[in-house]
mmCIF file of N, CA, C and O in Angstrom:
data_model
loop_
_atom_site.group_PDB
_atom_site.id
_atom_site.type_symbol
_atom_site.label_atom_id
_atom_site.label_comp_id
_atom_site.label_asym_id
_atom_site.label_seq_id
_atom_site.Cartn_x
_atom_site.Cartn_y
_atom_site.Cartn_z
ATOM 1 N N UNK A 28 87.587 114.264 126.373
ATOM 2 C CA UNK A 28 86.806 113.071 126.131
ATOM 3 C C UNK A 28 85.953 113.256 124.873
ATOM 4 O O UNK A 28 85.381 114.311 124.666
ATOM 5 N N UNK A 29 85.902 112.237 124.081
ATOM 6 C CA UNK A 29 85.136 112.298 122.839
ATOM 7 C C UNK A 29 83.764 111.690 123.072
ATOM 8 O O UNK A 29 83.651 110.547 123.508
ATOM 9 N N UNK A 30 82.719 112.464 122.789
ATOM 10 C CA UNK A 30 81.382 111.910 122.928
ATOM 11 C C UNK A 30 80.926 111.328 121.587
ATOM 12 O O UNK A 30 81.641 111.378 120.586
ATOM 13 N N UNK A 31 79.716 110.790 121.569
ATOM 14 C CA UNK A 31 79.258 110.037 120.392
ATOM 15 C C UNK A 31 79.091 110.919 119.155
ATOM 16 O O UNK A 31 79.394 110.482 118.044
ATOM 17 N N UNK A 32 78.647 112.155 119.306
ATOM 18 C CA UNK A 32 78.468 112.986 118.109
ATOM 19 C C UNK A 32 79.804 113.427 117.534
ATOM 20 O O UNK A 32 79.944 113.592 116.320
ATOM 21 N N UNK A 33 80.809 113.630 118.394
ATOM 22 C CA UNK A 33 82.148 113.968 117.894
ATOM 23 C C UNK A 33 82.746 112.788 117.136
ATOM 24 O O UNK A 33 83.356 112.963 116.081
ATOM 25 N N UNK A 34 82.549 111.589 117.676
ATOM 26 C CA UNK A 34 83.037 110.393 116.991
ATOM 27 C C UNK A 34 82.315 110.216 115.657
ATOM 28 O O UNK A 34 82.936 109.878 114.645
ATOM 29 N N UNK A 35 81.016 110.491 115.644
ATOM 30 C CA UNK A 35 80.253 110.404 114.394
ATOM 31 C C UNK A 35 80.785 111.400 113.362
ATOM 32 O O UNK A 35 80.907 111.069 112.177
ATOM 33 N N UNK A 36 81.127 112.615 113.811
ATOM 34 C CA UNK A 36 81.692 113.604 112.892
ATOM 35 C C UNK A 36 83.053 113.165 112.364
ATOM 36 O O UNK A 36 83.374 113.389 111.192
ATOM 37 N N UNK A 37 83.855 112.512 113.211
ATOM 38 C CA UNK A 37 85.134 111.973 112.747
ATOM 39 C C UNK A 37 84.908 110.921 111.654
ATOM 40 O O UNK A 37 85.615 110.896 110.647
ATOM 41 N N UNK A 38 83.902 110.073 111.859
ATOM 42 C CA UNK A 38 83.582 109.064 110.846
ATOM 43 C C UNK A 38 83.128 109.704 109.535
ATOM 44 O O UNK A 38 83.554 109.306 108.448
ATOM 45 N N UNK A 39 82.258 110.702 109.646
ATOM 46 C CA UNK A 39 81.758 111.383 108.448
ATOM 47 C C UNK A 39 82.891 112.097 107.725
ATOM 48 O O UNK A 39 82.986 112.050 106.497
ATOM 49 N N UNK A 40 83.762 112.739 108.484
ATOM 50 C CA UNK A 40 84.908 113.442 107.887
ATOM 51 C C UNK A 40 85.737 112.475 107.040
ATOM 52 O O UNK A 40 86.080 112.767 105.897
ATOM 53 N N UNK A 41 86.049 111.319 107.601
ATOM 54 C CA UNK A 41 86.879 110.359 106.865
ATOM 55 C C UNK A 41 86.108 109.711 105.723
ATOM 56 O O UNK A 41 86.679 109.441 104.671
ATOM 57 N N UNK A 42 84.822 109.489 105.934
ATOM 58 C CA UNK A 42 83.993 108.933 104.858
ATOM 59 C C UNK A 42 83.969 109.878 103.669
ATOM 60 O O UNK A 42 84.141 109.458 102.514
ATOM 61 N N UNK A 43 83.770 111.163 103.932
ATOM 62 C CA UNK A 43 83.738 112.146 102.845
ATOM 63 C C UNK A 43 85.075 112.220 102.109
ATOM 64 O O UNK A 43 85.110 112.346 100.885
ATOM 65 N N UNK A 44 86.174 112.138 102.846
ATOM 66 C CA UNK A 44 87.484 112.146 102.200
ATOM 67 C C UNK A 44 87.650 110.969 101.264
ATOM 68 O O UNK A 44 88.140 111.103 100.143
ATOM 69 N N UNK A 45 87.220 109.808 101.715
ATOM 70 C CA UNK A 45 87.333 108.613 100.889
ATOM 71 C C UNK A 45 86.376 108.656 99.693
ATOM 72 O O UNK A 45 86.734 108.251 98.592
ATOM 73 N N UNK A 46 85.164 109.143 99.919
ATOM 74 C CA UNK A 46 84.214 109.269 98.801
ATOM 75 C C UNK A 46 84.719 110.259 97.753
ATOM 76 O O UNK A 46 84.477 110.073 96.556
ATOM 77 N N UNK A 47 85.416 111.290 98.204
ATOM 78 C CA UNK A 47 86.039 112.206 97.248
ATOM 79 C C UNK A 47 87.020 111.469 96.364
ATOM 80 O O UNK A 47 87.038 111.649 95.143
ATOM 81 N N UNK A 48 87.837 110.614 96.968
ATOM 82 C CA UNK A 48 88.784 109.812 96.197
ATOM 83 C C UNK A 48 88.096 108.866 95.233
ATOM 84 O O UNK A 48 88.558 108.671 94.102
ATOM 85 N N UNK A 49 86.983 108.268 95.663
ATOM 86 C CA UNK A 49 86.210 107.389 94.778
ATOM 87 C C UNK A 49 85.724 108.172 93.563
ATOM 88 O O UNK A 49 85.832 107.713 92.419
ATOM 89 N N UNK A 50 85.194 109.352 93.807
ATOM 90 C CA UNK A 50 84.690 110.169 92.692
ATOM 91 C C UNK A 50 85.818 110.574 91.742
ATOM 92 O O UNK A 50 85.627 110.570 90.527
ATOM 93 N N UNK A 51 86.989 110.893 92.280
ATOM 94 C CA UNK A 51 88.118 111.249 91.414
ATOM 95 C C UNK A 51 88.567 110.056 90.581
ATOM 96 O O UNK A 51 88.912 110.200 89.407
ATOM 97 N N UNK A 52 88.535 108.868 91.168
ATOM 98 C CA UNK A 52 88.876 107.659 90.418
ATOM 99 C C UNK A 52 87.844 107.422 89.315
ATOM 100 O O UNK A 52 88.195 107.092 88.179
ATOM 101 N N UNK A 53 86.564 107.592 89.642
ATOM 102 C CA UNK A 53 85.515 107.426 88.631
ATOM 103 C C UNK A 53 85.669 108.457 87.514
ATOM 104 O O UNK A 53 85.454 108.147 86.338
ATOM 105 N N UNK A 54 86.040 109.678 87.876
ATOM 106 C CA UNK A 54 86.278 110.696 86.854
ATOM 107 C C UNK A 54 87.419 110.277 85.933
ATOM 108 O O UNK A 54 87.336 110.438 84.717
ATOM 109 N N UNK A 55 88.483 109.726 86.513
ATOM 110 C CA UNK A 55 89.622 109.320 85.686
ATOM 111 C C UNK A 55 89.259 108.173 84.753
ATOM 112 O O UNK A 55 89.831 108.045 83.674
ATOM 113 N N UNK A 56 88.288 107.350 85.159
ATOM 114 C CA UNK A 56 87.873 106.221 84.311
ATOM 115 C C UNK A 56 86.843 106.621 83.268
ATOM 116 O O UNK A 56 86.891 106.154 82.128
ATOM 117 N N UNK A 57 85.898 107.474 83.647
ATOM 118 C CA UNK A 57 84.753 107.763 82.776
ATOM 119 C C UNK A 57 84.757 109.157 82.177
ATOM 120 O O UNK A 57 83.965 109.446 81.290
ATOM 121 N N UNK A 58 85.606 110.031 82.685
ATOM 122 C CA UNK A 58 85.733 111.409 82.184
ATOM 123 C C UNK A 58 84.425 112.205 82.250
ATOM 124 O O UNK A 58 84.212 113.128 81.484
ATOM 125 N N UNK A 59 83.539 111.844 83.168
ATOM 126 C CA UNK A 59 82.295 112.591 83.363
ATOM 127 C C UNK A 59 82.535 113.640 84.451
ATOM 128 O O UNK A 59 82.919 113.305 85.571
ATOM 129 N N UNK A 60 82.295 114.903 84.112
ATOM 130 C CA UNK A 60 82.598 115.997 85.031
ATOM 131 C C UNK A 60 81.788 115.945 86.315
ATOM 132 O O UNK A 60 82.201 116.495 87.335
ATOM 133 N N UNK A 61 80.650 115.263 86.287
ATOM 134 C CA UNK A 61 79.843 115.148 87.503
ATOM 135 C C UNK A 61 80.639 114.449 88.602
ATOM 136 O O UNK A 61 80.512 114.797 89.783
ATOM 137 N N UNK A 62 81.478 113.488 88.244
ATOM 138 C CA UNK A 62 82.307 112.812 89.246
ATOM 139 C C UNK A 62 83.358 113.760 89.823
ATOM 140 O O UNK A 62 83.648 113.731 91.016
ATOM 141 N N UNK A 63 83.924 114.589 88.981
ATOM 142 C CA UNK A 63 84.924 115.544 89.441
ATOM 143 C C UNK A 63 84.309 116.547 90.406
ATOM 144 O O UNK A 63 84.852 116.809 91.489
ATOM 145 N N UNK A 64 83.157 117.088 90.045
ATOM 146 C CA UNK A 64 82.488 118.069 90.903
ATOM 147 C C UNK A 64 82.017 117.440 92.214
ATOM 148 O O UNK A 64 82.141 118.040 93.280
ATOM 149 N N UNK A 65 81.504 116.225 92.129
ATOM 150 C CA UNK A 65 81.068 115.525 93.337
ATOM 151 C C UNK A 65 82.265 115.226 94.239
ATOM 152 O O UNK A 65 82.178 115.340 95.462
ATOM 153 N N UNK A 66 83.385 114.861 93.633
ATOM 154 C CA UNK A 66 84.596 114.614 94.402
ATOM 155 C C UNK A 66 85.050 115.855 95.148
ATOM 156 O O UNK A 66 85.411 115.787 96.330
ATOM 157 N N UNK A 67 85.025 117.011 94.468
ATOM 158 C CA UNK A 67 85.379 118.264 95.136
ATOM 159 C C UNK A 67 84.410 118.572 96.279
ATOM 160 O O UNK A 67 84.810 119.058 97.336
ATOM 161 N N UNK A 68 83.125 118.278 96.076
ATOM 162 C CA UNK A 68 82.124 118.529 97.108
ATOM 163 C C UNK A 68 82.420 117.677 98.352
ATOM 164 O O UNK A 68 82.421 118.185 99.477
ATOM 165 N N UNK A 69 82.688 116.388 98.140
ATOM 166 C CA UNK A 69 82.990 115.518 99.275
ATOM 167 C C UNK A 69 84.284 115.931 99.969
ATOM 168 O O UNK A 69 84.338 116.009 101.197
ATOM 169 N N UNK A 70 85.330 116.170 99.194
ATOM 170 C CA UNK A 70 86.608 116.587 99.788
ATOM 171 C C UNK A 70 86.462 117.893 100.568
ATOM 172 O O UNK A 70 86.968 118.013 101.680
ATOM 173 N N UNK A 71 85.775 118.845 99.972
ATOM 174 C CA UNK A 71 85.582 120.139 100.627
ATOM 175 C C UNK A 71 84.773 120.021 101.902
ATOM 176 O O UNK A 71 85.114 120.627 102.928
ATOM 177 N N UNK A 72 83.714 119.235 101.864
ATOM 178 C CA UNK A 72 82.892 119.036 103.067
ATOM 179 C C UNK A 72 83.701 118.354 104.159
ATOM 180 O O UNK A 72 83.620 118.732 105.333
ATOM 181 N N UNK A 73 84.480 117.345 103.778
ATOM 182 C CA UNK A 73 85.332 116.672 104.750
ATOM 183 C C UNK A 73 86.347 117.619 105.363
ATOM 184 O O UNK A 73 86.621 117.577 106.574
ATOM 185 N N UNK A 74 86.905 118.504 104.535
ATOM 186 C CA UNK A 74 87.882 119.480 105.039
ATOM 187 C C UNK A 74 87.232 120.455 106.014
ATOM 188 O O UNK A 74 87.833 120.813 107.041
ATOM 189 N N UNK A 75 86.023 120.897 105.722
ATOM 190 C CA UNK A 75 85.330 121.816 106.632
ATOM 191 C C UNK A 75 85.017 121.149 107.971
ATOM 192 O O UNK A 75 85.157 121.763 109.033
ATOM 193 N N UNK A 76 84.610 119.888 107.922
ATOM 194 C CA UNK A 76 84.368 119.152 109.167
ATOM 195 C C UNK A 76 85.678 118.998 109.935
ATOM 196 O O UNK A 76 85.717 119.138 111.163
ATOM 197 N N UNK A 77 86.760 118.738 109.215
ATOM 198 C CA UNK A 77 88.080 118.616 109.828
ATOM 199 C C UNK A 77 88.439 119.899 110.574
ATOM 200 O O UNK A 77 88.885 119.856 111.725
ATOM 201 N N UNK A 78 88.243 121.031 109.945
ATOM 202 C CA UNK A 78 88.555 122.326 110.568
ATOM 203 C C UNK A 78 87.705 122.532 111.818
ATOM 204 O O UNK A 78 88.199 122.966 112.858
ATOM 205 N N UNK A 79 86.418 122.192 111.720
ATOM 206 C CA UNK A 79 85.544 122.332 112.885
ATOM 207 C C UNK A 79 86.021 121.445 114.027
ATOM 208 O O UNK A 79 86.099 121.877 115.178
ATOM 209 N N UNK A 80 86.360 120.196 113.716
ATOM 210 C CA UNK A 80 86.800 119.265 114.751
ATOM 211 C C UNK A 80 88.126 119.695 115.375
ATOM 212 O O UNK A 80 88.356 119.473 116.567
ATOM 213 N N UNK A 81 88.992 120.302 114.589
ATOM 214 C CA UNK A 81 90.258 120.799 115.138
ATOM 215 C C UNK A 81 90.024 121.884 116.185
ATOM 216 O O UNK A 81 90.851 122.094 117.067
ATOM 217 N N UNK A 82 88.891 122.568 116.092
ATOM 218 C CA UNK A 82 88.561 123.606 117.067
ATOM 219 C C UNK A 82 88.101 123.012 118.394
ATOM 220 O O UNK A 82 88.293 123.632 119.441
ATOM 221 N N UNK A 83 87.517 121.808 118.375
ATOM 222 C CA UNK A 83 86.929 121.267 119.609
ATOM 223 C C UNK A 83 87.619 120.017 120.147
ATOM 224 O O UNK A 83 87.354 119.615 121.270
ATOM 225 N N UNK A 84 88.493 119.412 119.349
ATOM 226 C CA UNK A 84 89.187 118.197 119.784
ATOM 227 C C UNK A 84 90.699 118.396 119.689
ATOM 228 O O UNK A 84 91.171 119.245 118.933
ATOM 229 N N UNK A 85 91.459 117.586 120.406
ATOM 230 C CA UNK A 85 92.911 117.690 120.296
ATOM 231 C C UNK A 85 93.407 117.363 118.889
ATOM 232 O O UNK A 85 92.847 116.503 118.192
ATOM 233 N N UNK A 86 94.435 118.041 118.500
ATOM 234 C CA UNK A 86 95.071 117.852 117.186
ATOM 235 C C UNK A 86 95.446 116.393 116.980
ATOM 236 O O UNK A 86 95.235 115.841 115.897
ATOM 237 N N UNK A 87 95.984 115.763 118.028
ATOM 238 C CA UNK A 87 96.429 114.371 117.899
ATOM 239 C C UNK A 87 95.280 113.423 117.593
ATOM 240 O O UNK A 87 95.466 112.421 116.920
ATOM 241 N N UNK A 88 94.096 113.738 118.058
ATOM 242 C CA UNK A 88 92.936 112.888 117.793
ATOM 243 C C UNK A 88 92.433 113.100 116.371
ATOM 244 O O UNK A 88 92.230 112.146 115.615
ATOM 245 N N UNK A 89 92.230 114.361 115.998
ATOM 246 C CA UNK A 89 91.642 114.654 114.682
ATOM 247 C C UNK A 89 92.555 114.199 113.547
ATOM 248 O O UNK A 89 92.116 113.522 112.616
ATOM 249 N N UNK A 90 93.816 114.545 113.629
ATOM 250 C CA UNK A 90 94.712 114.196 112.526
ATOM 251 C C UNK A 90 94.980 112.700 112.476
ATOM 252 O O UNK A 90 95.102 112.126 111.393
ATOM 253 N N UNK A 91 95.032 112.058 113.615
ATOM 254 C CA UNK A 91 95.213 110.606 113.616
ATOM 255 C C UNK A 91 93.974 109.895 113.103
ATOM 256 O O UNK A 91 94.065 108.839 112.463
ATOM 257 N N UNK A 92 92.813 110.463 113.359
ATOM 258 C CA UNK A 92 91.570 109.855 112.882
ATOM 259 C C UNK A 92 91.488 109.842 111.360
ATOM 260 O O UNK A 92 90.748 109.042 110.785
ATOM 261 N N UNK A 93 92.258 110.697 110.704
ATOM 262 C CA UNK A 93 92.284 110.668 109.239
ATOM 263 C C UNK A 93 92.706 109.300 108.709
ATOM 264 O O UNK A 93 92.425 108.970 107.564
ATOM 265 N N UNK A 94 93.363 108.514 109.542
ATOM 266 C CA UNK A 94 93.754 107.167 109.136
ATOM 267 C C UNK A 94 92.534 106.282 108.883
ATOM 268 O O UNK A 94 92.640 105.266 108.186
ATOM 269 N N UNK A 95 91.373 106.665 109.429
ATOM 270 C CA UNK A 95 90.159 105.894 109.153
ATOM 271 C C UNK A 95 89.796 105.925 107.674
ATOM 272 O O UNK A 95 89.060 105.068 107.195
ATOM 273 N N UNK A 96 90.318 106.896 106.963
ATOM 274 C CA UNK A 96 90.084 106.960 105.519
ATOM 275 C C UNK A 96 90.554 105.674 104.848
ATOM 276 O O UNK A 96 89.950 105.215 103.882
ATOM 277 N N UNK A 97 91.624 105.067 105.368
ATOM 278 C CA UNK A 97 92.116 103.817 104.796
ATOM 279 C C UNK A 97 91.091 102.697 104.914
ATOM 280 O O UNK A 97 91.017 101.822 104.051
ATOM 281 N N UNK A 98 90.315 102.712 105.983
ATOM 282 C CA UNK A 98 89.280 101.696 106.162
ATOM 283 C C UNK A 98 88.222 101.849 105.084
ATOM 284 O O UNK A 98 87.850 100.881 104.408
ATOM 285 N N UNK A 99 87.721 103.081 104.919
ATOM 286 C CA UNK A 99 86.717 103.332 103.876
ATOM 287 C C UNK A 99 87.272 102.994 102.499
ATOM 288 O O UNK A 99 86.577 102.410 101.666
ATOM 289 N N UNK A 100 88.518 103.379 102.268
ATOM 290 C CA UNK A 100 89.134 103.149 100.968
ATOM 291 C C UNK A 100 89.201 101.667 100.649
ATOM 292 O O UNK A 100 88.916 101.255 99.518
ATOM 293 N N UNK A 101 89.560 100.860 101.619
ATOM 294 C CA UNK A 101 89.616 99.417 101.410
ATOM 295 C C UNK A 101 88.234 98.862 101.065
ATOM 296 O O UNK A 101 88.090 98.053 100.140
ATOM 297 N N UNK A 102 87.220 99.319 101.788
ATOM 298 C CA UNK A 102 85.859 98.853 101.517
ATOM 299 C C UNK A 102 85.387 99.280 100.132
ATOM 300 O O UNK A 102 84.818 98.471 99.381
ATOM 301 N N UNK A 103 85.625 100.538 99.772
ATOM 302 C CA UNK A 103 85.193 101.019 98.462
ATOM 303 C C UNK A 103 85.958 100.358 97.324
ATOM 304 O O UNK A 103 85.402 100.107 96.255
ATOM 305 N N UNK A 104 87.235 100.081 97.553
ATOM 306 C CA UNK A 104 88.028 99.395 96.526
ATOM 307 C C UNK A 104 87.421 98.023 96.233
ATOM 308 O O UNK A 104 87.342 97.609 95.073
ATOM 309 N N UNK A 105 86.983 97.352 97.275
ATOM 310 C CA UNK A 105 86.379 96.029 97.112
ATOM 311 C C UNK A 105 84.990 96.119 96.497
ATOM 312 O O UNK A 105 84.674 95.412 95.549
ATOM 313 N N UNK A 106 84.138 97.001 97.033
ATOM 314 C CA UNK A 106 82.741 97.071 96.617
ATOM 315 C C UNK A 106 82.539 97.744 95.269
ATOM 316 O O UNK A 106 81.753 97.270 94.458
ATOM 317 N N UNK A 107 83.218 98.849 95.040
ATOM 318 C CA UNK A 107 82.960 99.634 93.830
ATOM 319 C C UNK A 107 83.880 99.241 92.687
ATOM 320 O O UNK A 107 83.432 99.071 91.553
ATOM 321 N N UNK A 108 85.169 99.091 92.985
ATOM 322 C CA UNK A 108 86.138 98.842 91.915
ATOM 323 C C UNK A 108 86.517 97.370 91.772
ATOM 324 O O UNK A 108 87.340 97.019 90.937
ATOM 325 N N UNK A 109 85.912 96.517 92.616
ATOM 326 C CA UNK A 109 86.111 95.058 92.544
ATOM 327 C C UNK A 109 87.590 94.670 92.639
ATOM 328 O O UNK A 109 88.036 93.733 91.984
ATOM 329 N N UNK A 110 88.341 95.403 93.436
ATOM 330 C CA UNK A 110 89.750 95.079 93.635
ATOM 331 C C UNK A 110 89.878 93.954 94.653
ATOM 332 O O UNK A 110 89.011 93.769 95.507
ATOM 333 N N UNK A 111 90.955 93.209 94.553
ATOM 334 C CA UNK A 111 91.162 92.123 95.509
ATOM 335 C C UNK A 111 91.681 92.694 96.826
ATOM 336 O O UNK A 111 92.496 93.607 96.845
ATOM 337 N N UNK A 112 91.171 92.147 97.899
ATOM 338 C CA UNK A 112 91.574 92.568 99.232
ATOM 339 C C UNK A 112 92.074 91.320 99.956
ATOM 340 O O UNK A 112 91.294 90.454 100.319
ATOM 341 N N UNK A 113 93.372 91.247 100.156
ATOM 342 C CA UNK A 113 93.963 90.085 100.797
ATOM 343 C C UNK A 113 94.099 90.253 102.298
ATOM 344 O O UNK A 113 93.759 91.292 102.878
ATOM 345 N N UNK A 114 94.605 89.231 102.920
ATOM 346 C CA UNK A 114 94.770 89.221 104.374
ATOM 347 C C UNK A 114 95.757 90.289 104.859
ATOM 348 O O UNK A 114 95.597 90.837 105.949
ATOM 349 N N UNK A 115 96.775 90.587 104.062
ATOM 350 C CA UNK A 115 97.747 91.610 104.460
ATOM 351 C C UNK A 115 97.062 92.973 104.578
ATOM 352 O O UNK A 115 97.284 93.712 105.551
ATOM 353 N N UNK A 116 96.212 93.301 103.618
ATOM 354 C CA UNK A 116 95.503 94.585 103.670
ATOM 355 C C UNK A 116 94.524 94.615 104.833
ATOM 356 O O UNK A 116 94.390 95.636 105.520
ATOM 357 N N UNK A 117 93.841 93.502 105.059
ATOM 358 C CA UNK A 117 92.898 93.434 106.178
ATOM 359 C C UNK A 117 93.650 93.575 107.503
ATOM 360 O O UNK A 117 93.203 94.268 108.411
ATOM 361 N N UNK A 118 94.803 92.942 107.614
ATOM 362 C CA UNK A 118 95.619 93.065 108.829
ATOM 363 C C UNK A 118 96.064 94.511 109.027
ATOM 364 O O UNK A 118 96.060 95.024 110.157
ATOM 365 N N UNK A 119 96.438 95.184 107.952
ATOM 366 C CA UNK A 119 96.840 96.585 108.042
ATOM 367 C C UNK A 119 95.718 97.447 108.572
ATOM 368 O O UNK A 119 95.933 98.315 109.436
ATOM 369 N N UNK A 120 94.508 97.219 108.080
ATOM 370 C CA UNK A 120 93.353 97.983 108.557
ATOM 371 C C UNK A 120 93.071 97.650 110.023
ATOM 372 O O UNK A 120 92.735 98.536 110.810
ATOM 373 N N UNK A 121 93.246 96.404 110.414
ATOM 374 C CA UNK A 121 93.037 96.023 111.816
ATOM 375 C C UNK A 121 94.024 96.766 112.722
ATOM 376 O O UNK A 121 93.652 97.221 113.812
ATOM 377 N N UNK A 122 95.267 96.911 112.279
ATOM 378 C CA UNK A 122 96.243 97.668 113.066
ATOM 379 C C UNK A 122 95.851 99.145 113.154
ATOM 380 O O UNK A 122 96.019 99.775 114.199
ATOM 381 N N UNK A 123 95.347 99.690 112.063
ATOM 382 C CA UNK A 123 94.898 101.087 112.073
ATOM 383 C C UNK A 123 93.762 101.272 113.082
ATOM 384 O O UNK A 123 93.774 102.200 113.894
ATOM 385 N N UNK A 124 92.782 100.386 113.045
ATOM 386 C CA UNK A 124 91.648 100.474 113.972
ATOM 387 C C UNK A 124 92.136 100.349 115.415
ATOM 388 O O UNK A 124 91.709 101.104 116.294
ATOM 389 N N UNK A 125 93.045 99.423 115.662
ATOM 390 C CA UNK A 125 93.586 99.250 117.017
ATOM 391 C C UNK A 125 94.277 100.522 117.497
ATOM 392 O O UNK A 125 94.075 100.959 118.638
ATOM 393 N N UNK A 126 95.079 101.115 116.641
ATOM 394 C CA UNK A 126 95.755 102.353 117.004
ATOM 395 C C UNK A 126 94.796 103.492 117.271
ATOM 396 O O UNK A 126 94.966 104.268 118.217
ATOM 397 N N UNK A 127 93.753 103.594 116.450
ATOM 398 C CA UNK A 127 92.769 104.662 116.660
ATOM 399 C C UNK A 127 92.011 104.477 117.963
ATOM 400 O O UNK A 127 91.739 105.448 118.675
ATOM 401 N N UNK A 128 91.691 103.233 118.288
ATOM 402 C CA UNK A 128 91.004 102.976 119.549
ATOM 403 C C UNK A 128 91.874 103.371 120.742
ATOM 404 O O UNK A 128 91.374 103.899 121.736
ATOM 405 N N UNK A 129 93.168 103.132 120.625
ATOM 406 C CA UNK A 129 94.073 103.545 121.697
ATOM 407 C C UNK A 129 94.144 105.069 121.825
ATOM 408 O O UNK A 129 94.221 105.614 122.923
ATOM 409 N N UNK A 130 94.113 105.754 120.678
ATOM 410 C CA UNK A 130 94.215 107.219 120.705
ATOM 411 C C UNK A 130 92.974 107.904 121.277
ATOM 412 O O UNK A 130 93.084 108.901 121.984
ATOM 413 N N UNK A 131 91.805 107.390 120.950
ATOM 414 C CA UNK A 131 90.584 108.084 121.360
ATOM 415 C C UNK A 131 90.064 107.640 122.721
ATOM 416 O O UNK A 131 89.140 108.226 123.243
ATOM 417 N N UNK A 132 90.666 106.624 123.296
ATOM 418 C CA UNK A 132 90.188 106.158 124.604
ATOM 419 C C UNK A 132 90.853 106.891 125.757
ATOM 420 O O UNK A 132 91.778 107.608 125.633
#
């Protein structure tokens, strides 16, 4: 059974993975090394949380929860990079959330 702090760690793990991707995208656009280093920091922190969670939760839960990264990515694409987000992408994220809810319940 997953309690609230484990679920919070799953959220943070996926958030950090997505923020790492945001920083790498910013590095590719602006060529500022601070984005590259920050991206490595987020990715590395997310990976360490992932390893910790693999020790206390089932593999099927932790690895499937990585799909939450798509949710963060969609939000960041809209908010930071001003990309268009259509109904098809929103529907895809809704299916991901539905699947994750089935896995963790």
